mmCIF file of C-alpha atoms in Angstrom:
data_model
loop_
_atom_site.group_PDB
_atom_site.id
_atom_site.type_symbol
_atom_site.label_atom_id
_atom_site.label_comp_id
_atom_site.label_asym_id
_atom_site.label_seq_id
_atom_site.Cartn_x
_atom_site.Cartn_y
_atom_site.Cartn_z
ATOM 1 C CA MET A 1 -11.789 -25.056 -44.652
ATOM 2 C CA ASN A 2 -13.576 -28.242 -43.416
ATOM 3 C CA GLN A 3 -13.036 -29.043 -39.719
ATOM 4 C CA PRO A 4 -11.381 -32.540 -38.953
ATOM 5 C CA GLU A 5 -14.032 -35.583 -38.119
ATOM 6 C CA PRO A 6 -14.317 -35.831 -34.386
ATOM 7 C CA LEU A 7 -12.499 -38.463 -32.813
ATOM 8 C CA ASN A 8 -15.725 -39.999 -31.054
ATOM 9 C CA GLU A 9 -17.275 -40.304 -34.705
ATOM 10 C CA ILE A 10 -14.457 -42.267 -36.021
ATOM 11 C CA ALA A 11 -14.185 -44.092 -32.747
ATOM 12 C CA LYS A 12 -17.848 -45.077 -33.057
ATOM 13 C CA SER A 13 -17.351 -46.221 -36.658
ATOM 14 C CA ILE A 14 -14.512 -48.587 -35.874
ATOM 15 C CA TRP A 15 -16.501 -49.738 -32.573
ATOM 16 C CA LEU A 16 -19.148 -51.047 -35.160
ATOM 17 C CA ASP A 17 -16.966 -52.261 -37.524
ATOM 18 C CA ALA A 18 -14.799 -54.267 -34.571
ATOM 19 C CA GLN A 19 -17.916 -56.031 -33.364
ATOM 20 C CA ARG A 20 -19.033 -57.104 -36.512
ATOM 21 C CA ALA A 21 -15.695 -58.506 -37.286
ATOM 22 C CA VAL A 22 -15.804 -60.228 -33.923
ATOM 23 C CA GLU A 23 -19.144 -61.465 -34.935
ATOM 24 C CA MET A 24 -17.717 -62.769 -38.141
ATOM 25 C CA LEU A 25 -14.542 -64.414 -36.681
ATOM 26 C CA SER A 26 -16.665 -66.297 -34.034
ATOM 27 C CA PHE A 27 -18.882 -68.085 -36.821
ATOM 28 C CA PHE A 28 -15.865 -68.729 -38.682
ATOM 29 C CA GLN A 29 -13.785 -70.155 -35.847
ATOM 30 C CA VAL A 30 -16.474 -72.400 -34.617
ATOM 31 C CA GLY A 31 -17.574 -73.411 -37.877
ATOM 32 C CA ASN A 32 -13.828 -74.631 -38.556
ATOM 33 C CA GLU A 33 -13.752 -76.521 -35.225
ATOM 34 C CA PRO A 34 -12.954 -80.495 -35.949
ATOM 35 C CA ALA A 35 -16.243 -81.605 -34.319
ATOM 36 C CA VAL A 36 -18.382 -78.855 -36.008
ATOM 37 C CA ALA A 37 -16.925 -79.874 -39.660
ATOM 38 C CA THR A 38 -17.064 -83.526 -39.045
ATOM 39 C CA ARG A 39 -21.016 -83.043 -38.330
ATOM 40 C CA ILE A 40 -21.288 -80.829 -41.455
ATOM 41 C CA GLY A 41 -19.457 -83.368 -43.286
ATOM 42 C CA ASN A 42 -21.986 -85.766 -42.414
ATOM 43 C CA THR A 43 -24.938 -84.068 -43.281
ATOM 44 C CA GLY A 44 -24.481 -83.450 -47.036
ATOM 45 C CA ILE A 45 -24.657 -79.778 -46.502
ATOM 46 C CA THR A 46 -20.955 -79.463 -47.146
ATOM 47 C CA SER A 47 -20.964 -77.228 -50.144
ATOM 48 C CA ALA A 48 -23.354 -74.949 -48.533
ATOM 49 C CA ALA A 49 -21.489 -74.604 -45.413
ATOM 50 C CA VAL A 50 -18.345 -74.103 -47.471
ATOM 51 C CA LEU A 51 -19.963 -71.119 -49.506
ATOM 52 C CA VAL A 52 -21.385 -69.619 -46.206
ATOM 53 C CA ARG A 53 -17.622 -70.150 -44.513
ATOM 54 C CA SER A 54 -16.230 -68.135 -47.761
ATOM 55 C CA ALA A 55 -18.482 -65.271 -47.510
ATOM 56 C CA ILE A 56 -17.883 -64.809 -43.940
ATOM 57 C CA LEU A 57 -14.110 -64.958 -44.541
ATOM 58 C CA GLU A 58 -14.594 -62.299 -47.591
ATOM 59 C CA SER A 59 -16.758 -60.139 -45.335
ATOM 60 C CA PHE A 60 -14.117 -60.524 -42.514
ATOM 61 C CA CYS A 61 -11.279 -59.724 -44.384
ATOM 62 C CA MET A 62 -13.182 -56.662 -45.796
ATOM 63 C CA ALA A 63 -14.001 -55.099 -42.372
ATOM 64 C CA LEU A 64 -10.253 -55.763 -41.261
ATOM 65 C CA GLY A 65 -9.047 -54.156 -44.409
ATOM 66 C CA ARG A 66 -11.171 -51.183 -43.561
ATOM 67 C CA LEU A 67 -10.262 -51.033 -39.975
ATOM 68 C CA SER A 68 -6.566 -51.128 -41.087
ATOM 69 C CA ASP A 69 -6.848 -48.707 -44.176
ATOM 70 C CA PRO A 70 -4.403 -45.929 -44.248
ATOM 71 C CA GLY A 71 -5.142 -42.795 -42.486
ATOM 72 C CA GLY A 72 -6.299 -39.372 -44.146
ATOM 73 C CA SER A 73 -9.111 -36.825 -43.501
ATOM 74 C CA ASP A 74 -11.805 -39.284 -45.145
ATOM 75 C CA LYS A 75 -11.080 -42.427 -43.387
ATOM 76 C CA ARG A 76 -12.673 -44.012 -40.733
ATOM 77 C CA SER A 77 -9.775 -46.464 -39.790
ATOM 78 C CA ILE A 78 -7.423 -47.306 -36.848
ATOM 79 C CA GLU A 79 -4.784 -45.014 -38.325
ATOM 80 C CA ARG A 80 -6.852 -42.138 -38.849
ATOM 81 C CA ALA A 81 -8.179 -42.311 -35.275
ATOM 82 C CA ALA A 82 -4.219 -42.507 -34.286
ATOM 83 C CA GLU A 83 -3.489 -39.124 -36.294
ATOM 84 C CA VAL A 84 -6.449 -37.152 -34.627
ATOM 85 C CA MET A 85 -5.580 -38.653 -31.371
ATOM 86 C CA ARG A 86 -1.810 -37.549 -31.786
ATOM 87 C CA ALA A 87 -3.066 -34.336 -32.396
ATOM 88 C CA SER A 88 -5.035 -34.177 -29.420
ATOM 89 C CA ALA A 89 -4.484 -33.801 -25.566
ATOM 90 C CA PRO A 90 -4.918 -37.236 -23.683
ATOM 91 C CA PRO A 91 -7.949 -37.677 -21.662
ATOM 92 C CA THR A 92 -8.052 -36.899 -18.226
ATOM 93 C CA GLY A 93 -10.036 -38.893 -15.591
ATOM 94 C CA PRO A 94 -10.440 -42.618 -15.120
ATOM 95 C CA SER A 95 -6.816 -44.027 -15.503
ATOM 96 C CA GLU A 96 -8.442 -46.806 -17.678
ATOM 97 C CA ARG A 97 -8.775 -44.446 -20.498
ATOM 98 C CA VAL A 98 -5.447 -42.572 -20.184
ATOM 99 C CA GLU A 99 -3.850 -46.132 -20.374
ATOM 100 C CA ALA A 100 -6.112 -47.441 -23.363
ATOM 101 C CA TRP A 101 -5.142 -43.849 -25.127
ATOM 102 C CA ALA A 102 -1.482 -44.914 -24.726
ATOM 103 C CA ASP A 103 -1.843 -48.621 -25.418
ATOM 104 C CA PHE A 104 -4.120 -47.848 -28.849
ATOM 105 C CA LEU A 105 -1.382 -45.632 -30.122
ATOM 106 C CA ALA A 106 1.181 -48.010 -29.648
ATOM 107 C CA LYS A 107 -1.080 -50.816 -31.253
ATOM 108 C CA ALA A 108 -1.895 -48.620 -34.224
ATOM 109 C CA THR A 109 1.963 -48.395 -34.656
ATOM 110 C CA GLU A 110 2.493 -52.062 -34.487
ATOM 111 C CA ILE A 111 -0.364 -52.815 -36.832
ATOM 112 C CA LYS A 112 1.308 -50.377 -39.581
ATOM 113 C CA ALA A 113 4.430 -52.446 -39.188
ATOM 114 C CA SER A 114 2.911 -55.753 -38.938
ATOM 115 C CA PRO A 115 3.828 -58.176 -42.101
ATOM 116 C CA ALA A 116 0.431 -60.108 -41.213
ATOM 117 C CA VAL A 117 -1.767 -57.078 -41.452
ATOM 118 C CA GLY A 118 -0.071 -56.330 -44.761
ATOM 119 C CA LYS A 119 -0.621 -59.700 -46.390
ATOM 120 C CA LEU A 120 -4.115 -59.604 -45.302
ATOM 121 C CA LYS A 121 -4.516 -56.153 -46.951
ATOM 122 C CA THR A 122 -2.855 -57.286 -49.705
ATOM 123 C CA MET A 123 -5.109 -60.248 -50.325
ATOM 124 C CA ARG A 124 -8.090 -57.815 -49.494
ATOM 125 C CA LYS A 125 -6.662 -55.418 -52.588
ATOM 126 C CA TYR A 126 -6.000 -57.650 -55.054
ATOM 127 C CA VAL A 127 -8.130 -60.744 -54.607
ATOM 128 C CA ILE A 128 -11.459 -60.016 -52.612
ATOM 129 C CA ALA A 129 -12.078 -56.366 -53.478
ATOM 130 C CA HIS A 130 -10.821 -55.968 -57.038
ATOM 131 C CA THR A 131 -9.682 -59.339 -58.188
ATOM 132 C CA ILE A 132 -6.443 -58.601 -59.708
ATOM 133 C CA PRO A 133 -4.818 -62.089 -59.716
ATOM 134 C CA LYS A 134 -1.536 -61.117 -61.295
ATOM 135 C CA GLU A 135 -0.845 -58.734 -58.273
ATOM 136 C CA PHE A 136 -1.482 -61.447 -55.848
ATOM 137 C CA HIS A 137 1.563 -63.675 -55.722
ATOM 138 C CA PRO A 138 1.944 -66.833 -53.706
ATOM 139 C CA GLU A 139 4.236 -64.814 -51.066
ATOM 140 C CA HIS A 140 1.376 -62.336 -50.405
ATOM 141 C CA ARG A 141 -1.088 -64.887 -49.386
ATOM 142 C CA PRO A 142 -1.903 -64.715 -45.452
ATOM 143 C CA LEU A 143 -2.081 -68.238 -43.900
ATOM 144 C CA PHE A 144 -4.828 -68.651 -41.269
ATOM 145 C CA ASP A 145 -2.563 -68.405 -38.512
ATOM 146 C CA GLU A 146 -1.184 -64.736 -40.124
ATOM 147 C CA ALA A 147 -4.983 -63.784 -40.566
ATOM 148 C CA PHE A 148 -5.780 -64.358 -36.965
ATOM 149 C CA VAL A 149 -2.512 -62.542 -35.910
ATOM 150 C CA ALA A 150 -3.799 -59.614 -38.103
ATOM 151 C CA ALA A 151 -7.204 -59.912 -36.593
ATOM 152 C CA ASP A 152 -6.168 -59.695 -32.887
ATOM 153 C CA LEU A 153 -3.781 -56.825 -33.719
ATOM 154 C CA ILE A 154 -6.708 -54.639 -35.423
ATOM 155 C CA LEU A 155 -9.500 -55.999 -33.044
ATOM 156 C CA SER A 156 -7.258 -55.304 -29.898
ATOM 157 C CA ALA A 157 -6.820 -51.766 -31.302
ATOM 158 C CA ALA A 158 -10.286 -51.055 -32.152
ATOM 159 C CA PHE A 159 -11.389 -52.288 -28.453
ATOM 160 C CA LEU A 160 -8.731 -50.064 -27.063
ATOM 161 C CA LEU A 161 -10.146 -46.975 -29.070
ATOM 162 C CA GLY A 162 -13.224 -47.807 -27.612
ATOM 163 C CA VAL A 163 -12.279 -47.394 -24.010
ATOM 164 C CA ALA A 164 -9.917 -44.642 -24.605
ATOM 165 C CA THR A 165 -12.865 -42.920 -26.226
ATOM 166 C CA GLY A 166 -15.318 -43.851 -23.502
ATOM 167 C CA ILE A 167 -17.559 -45.606 -26.043
ATOM 168 C CA ALA A 168 -16.944 -48.850 -25.398
ATOM 169 C CA THR A 169 -20.012 -50.781 -24.206
ATOM 170 C CA VAL A 170 -18.521 -54.486 -23.644
ATOM 171 C CA SER A 171 -15.259 -56.052 -23.613
ATOM 172 C CA ARG A 172 -14.018 -57.955 -26.103
ATOM 173 C CA SER A 173 -13.851 -61.114 -24.219
ATOM 174 C CA ALA A 174 -17.622 -60.537 -23.299
ATOM 175 C CA LEU A 175 -18.230 -59.895 -26.804
ATOM 176 C CA ASP A 176 -16.249 -63.027 -27.980
ATOM 177 C CA GLN A 177 -17.933 -65.188 -25.534
ATOM 178 C CA VAL A 178 -21.494 -64.019 -26.512
ATOM 179 C CA TRP A 179 -20.745 -64.726 -30.148
ATOM 180 C CA ARG A 180 -18.879 -67.966 -29.881
ATOM 181 C CA GLU A 181 -22.164 -69.208 -27.950
ATOM 182 C CA HIS A 182 -24.511 -67.896 -31.019
ATOM 183 C CA ALA A 183 -22.130 -69.564 -33.491
ATOM 184 C CA THR A 184 -21.955 -72.965 -31.327
ATOM 185 C CA ALA A 185 -26.009 -72.902 -31.166
ATOM 186 C CA TYR A 186 -26.049 -72.191 -34.854
ATOM 187 C CA PHE A 187 -23.927 -74.721 -36.015
ATOM 188 C CA GLN A 188 -25.920 -77.497 -33.649
ATOM 189 C CA GLN A 189 -29.130 -76.135 -34.866
ATOM 190 C CA LEU A 190 -27.813 -76.394 -38.627
ATOM 191 C CA THR A 191 -26.457 -79.879 -38.068
ATOM 192 C CA GLN A 192 -29.968 -81.145 -36.603
ATOM 193 C CA ILE A 193 -31.876 -79.665 -39.016
ATOM 194 C CA SER A 194 -29.894 -81.002 -41.751
ATOM 195 C CA GLY A 195 -29.007 -84.441 -40.127
#
């Protein structure tokens, strides 16, 4: 019989996906700021910028979808990590890890019940990954605000898992700050070159 995948292996995979999602989210948010959008619109590269933004949004939705996939032995998702954690003893040691363990499990439950996450997963399944438009009705479409609510829930859980398992190398706020700075510098450079 196969042994279940160790929690740390699942957590490492989730950690990498979450870091990548934060990178994409930063570029998407900075690129959507009114001042940046105006500068891009004034340069004549609007079509290229929209194409890049769409690709980032698509990749972002795919990453969030993977992170919020249902559990199961072959998944490296938040729900799978929660299944393994519920069958394991909580960590001992630093209180930060113990608290993150409990907070992660609560957040994983919240993700399963979130309508915003459900809409994001439906969009991923029927529009981005498989293109089945007849299965994707207007009420399934997440608004940007809902997509960001779903992203915050999923990324918060992923970072809590990183702390709970001891693999976290940086806080989410520090990573957000670094990638917002990179995104801001990118868009400034892009509009200077194209302007």
